[in-house]
Amino acid sequence: MKPIIQAQELSCFYGIVLGLNNVSFEVPAGITGLVGPNGAGKSTLIKLITGQLAPSSGTLRVFGESPRNNPKLLGHLGYCPEREQLPKDLRPVDWLRALASVSGTPWGETKVLATKALDRARLGQEHWKKRIGTYSKGMKQRVKLAQAIMHDPKLVVLDEPMNGLDPMGRSEFGEILKELHQGGTSVLVSSHILHELEFLCSGFVMLNWGRVLASGSQIDIRKTVVEWSDEISIRCSQPSELAAHLQAQGLLRGFLADGQDLTIWVNEPENFLAQWPTLFAGCDCQIFEVRNKNQALSSIFERMTR
Amino acid sequence: MKHAWNAQYRRWEGKSVGVWQRRLSIARYGLRLCLSGKIIKIFLVLAFAQTFLLGGVFFLFGQLVAPESALLTWLEGLGGQEIIKIISALTSWALLYPEICVDGIYRVMYYLLTFSGPFLSMIIVALFVHRLIANDLASNAIVIYNSKALTRWDYLIGKFIVVSTILSVVWILPVITSWVLSNFLSPDWSFFYHSFPSLLRGLTVGLVAVFSLSCLALLVSSFARKTGAAVAYWILGWISLGIVASVASVAHPALDYISPIQAIYAFSGGVFKMLDLVTDAQNMLPFFGGFFNRVSAGNEPSDLPISNGEVFLPLLSLSLYCIISIVVVSRRVRSS
């Protein structure tokens, strides 16, 4: 599949301060996570992708075009910035209508678009008549997301959209992004909290100190794991029964069952992971996920930055 | 009509509007924001009320020179033969020298209008300058605008339309409306023809004032990172430039144009050429000549505190302000 974003030897400096340093990567269509600690260069990369910064060197192509000074391309992008950038005195529908109109929608159609976008962003209708200044952080995030998806872009770029959201809000936000993806919109979402994105994104770009540590699909990134932890997490329907089944085979050094989660400690993790379907045979239990601790993206990222 | 959304996915499939429509959207949104206060509306009504003042003066003048007007009959009833003689003389002069009498009255009134313009502009702009660009910079909404399908120039054109539309109510609307109104109520269709040069002069001054003051308002608004600061910058800039100009003009009169308002006054004088008007009136109209000699103790028109003003230097000063404003503002609102 043709990548939607291509960076080649891309660098960006703020005077003498490093933003991005000679990075090359490709982002395919789908939901892609842009992860890295604070100061890794995530926001710089997002600003480059949305045409707000010019690269100091190298090239960046979004849908095959340079995004800088390219209003035609920007018309196909939606951007949800990290900081609150909302007019306090306006009601969300009024603001969205103005932005939709600025994005090229005929005025008569803007109301439909604005209300649908607020619906899609799951902002309850009972809040539409209030001024944005009176909104909570989560509600403001939804308005920001609504303005980004309202004109139905091909790519939505979200800079730390889940900051300040409660767990329910994060889960809903994830659902919205999945819906967008199902509708044919690609999503690039940044976060410094990896586990937030682990179940949402098909691919990742991992950044640190302005450099790309890894990029590609989750499977590809996980393949880079060479050291296995003796700790393995399993999600299954009957953790206690599975633990007993494995214990009977003399494979466990210890285990911890909690709800549907089972954490086990084994002697030879590499062999265990290679043979687990055989080892689990005979236990009447539904397996949802088997994962070595080192396969968690946060662990992979930690090792890469060590 | 093509459907806006399809059933499977709510995808916009309509045709996009052109770039000018988008700029006008910024202007419409900006106007709504800028005109949201009550006080600004009061001042705009005051500014527009000048139309009726001008229209009233033009209408009265038209009635004075119209034979058999109701106003004349009423005045005759009040003052008898003296008034009839003066009015007959006025009518004759207006018919003989319409380029002085008709054009003259429009010219004087439009010239006087340029004195109220700066004061009203200062107050009105102070009431909305913080909502122009300062608001977007303070809230960082500029980032969202920059991510839309617009260039910074589109954004600036939209904002320029906001300021210039509001300032037109002060400078241009009274000129056009009073001209149209008074000419439709005039006794003679030739008033259209004879007052047209004054209309052009009024529009020239109005357009220059609106353009330059709009650029300056955008400049001040883009300087302020906090919305309250924009208002303070506007008022302080207005006062301080006025003081600096009046002090500097002692060294050289041209330095008076450091103040944009002094430059507009001088440009207005240069366009309306009031001294020429008085000289022509004195030479051509015996009544005016006698009257002038009485009030000025036989002085020459050039001894009066009126002048023909200047066009080039004030225009140069205003142009420089506009260029500086455009360069600075475009840098302030660019992406990064």
XYZ file of C-alpha atoms in Angstrom, chain A residues 18-121:
104
model
C 17.132 20.476 17.686
C 13.580 19.592 16.718
C 14.055 16.637 14.384
C 17.375 15.257 13.267
C 17.693 13.555 9.901
C 14.735 11.197 10.192
C 13.335 8.950 7.484
C 10.146 6.923 7.814
C 6.893 6.073 6.116
C 3.384 6.036 7.526
C 0.775 3.831 5.840
C -2.971 4.450 5.874
C -4.654 3.459 9.147
C -4.231 4.536 12.732
C -0.617 5.314 13.505
C 0.776 6.277 16.870
C 3.489 8.858 17.204
C 5.138 8.093 20.512
C 8.022 9.377 22.516
C 8.756 11.227 25.739
C 8.267 14.966 26.110
C 10.715 16.809 23.891
C 11.161 13.862 21.527
C 10.057 15.887 18.496
C 6.441 14.714 18.203
C 4.926 18.187 18.070
C 7.623 19.356 15.655
C 6.821 16.470 13.334
C 3.097 17.202 13.583
C 3.703 20.865 12.761
C 5.746 19.802 9.748
C 2.999 17.438 8.588
C 0.320 20.127 8.943
C 2.469 22.656 7.076
C 3.031 24.955 10.021
C 6.774 24.544 9.966
C 9.171 24.366 7.053
C 11.795 21.579 7.149
C 15.349 22.818 7.694
C 16.492 20.054 5.346
C 15.196 16.859 3.781
C 11.761 16.254 2.344
C 8.348 15.496 3.719
C 5.476 14.361 1.530
C 1.889 13.975 2.666
C -0.270 12.258 0.052
C 2.677 12.841 -2.282
C 2.751 16.616 -1.799
C 4.660 19.051 0.382
C 2.294 20.381 3.043
C 4.012 23.768 3.448
C 1.994 26.601 1.862
C -0.300 24.076 0.246
C -3.911 25.029 1.091
C -5.260 22.419 -1.310
C -3.570 19.641 0.641
C -4.425 21.214 3.999
C -8.065 20.989 2.940
C -7.668 17.200 3.195
C -6.073 17.319 6.647
C -7.635 17.821 10.038
C -5.523 19.013 12.944
C -6.314 18.829 16.634
C -3.632 20.793 18.508
C -2.353 19.946 21.955
C -3.018 23.249 23.696
C -6.470 24.690 24.191
C -7.091 26.970 21.266
C -10.768 27.677 21.494
C -12.662 30.961 21.568
C -14.270 31.187 24.992
C -17.132 33.489 24.057
C -18.603 31.360 21.279
C -20.906 28.399 21.209
C -19.372 25.295 19.575
C -21.788 25.196 16.642
C -21.080 28.843 15.748
C -17.342 28.312 15.861
C -17.469 25.093 13.867
C -19.710 26.721 11.250
C -17.185 29.522 10.807
C -14.333 27.013 10.480
C -16.296 24.823 8.054
C -16.996 27.853 5.940
C -13.308 28.808 6.013
C -12.497 25.262 4.896
C -14.635 25.713 1.790
C -18.074 24.421 2.776
C -20.985 26.542 1.494
C -22.510 28.461 4.418
C -25.884 26.761 4.052
C -24.301 23.351 4.614
C -22.109 24.293 7.554
C -24.765 23.738 10.217
C -25.282 20.118 9.133
C -21.541 19.537 9.153
C -20.993 21.226 12.515
C -23.752 19.335 14.305
C -22.723 16.010 12.772
C -19.122 16.603 13.793
C -20.167 17.345 17.376
C -22.249 14.183 17.321
C -19.321 12.164 16.054
C -17.093 13.688 18.744
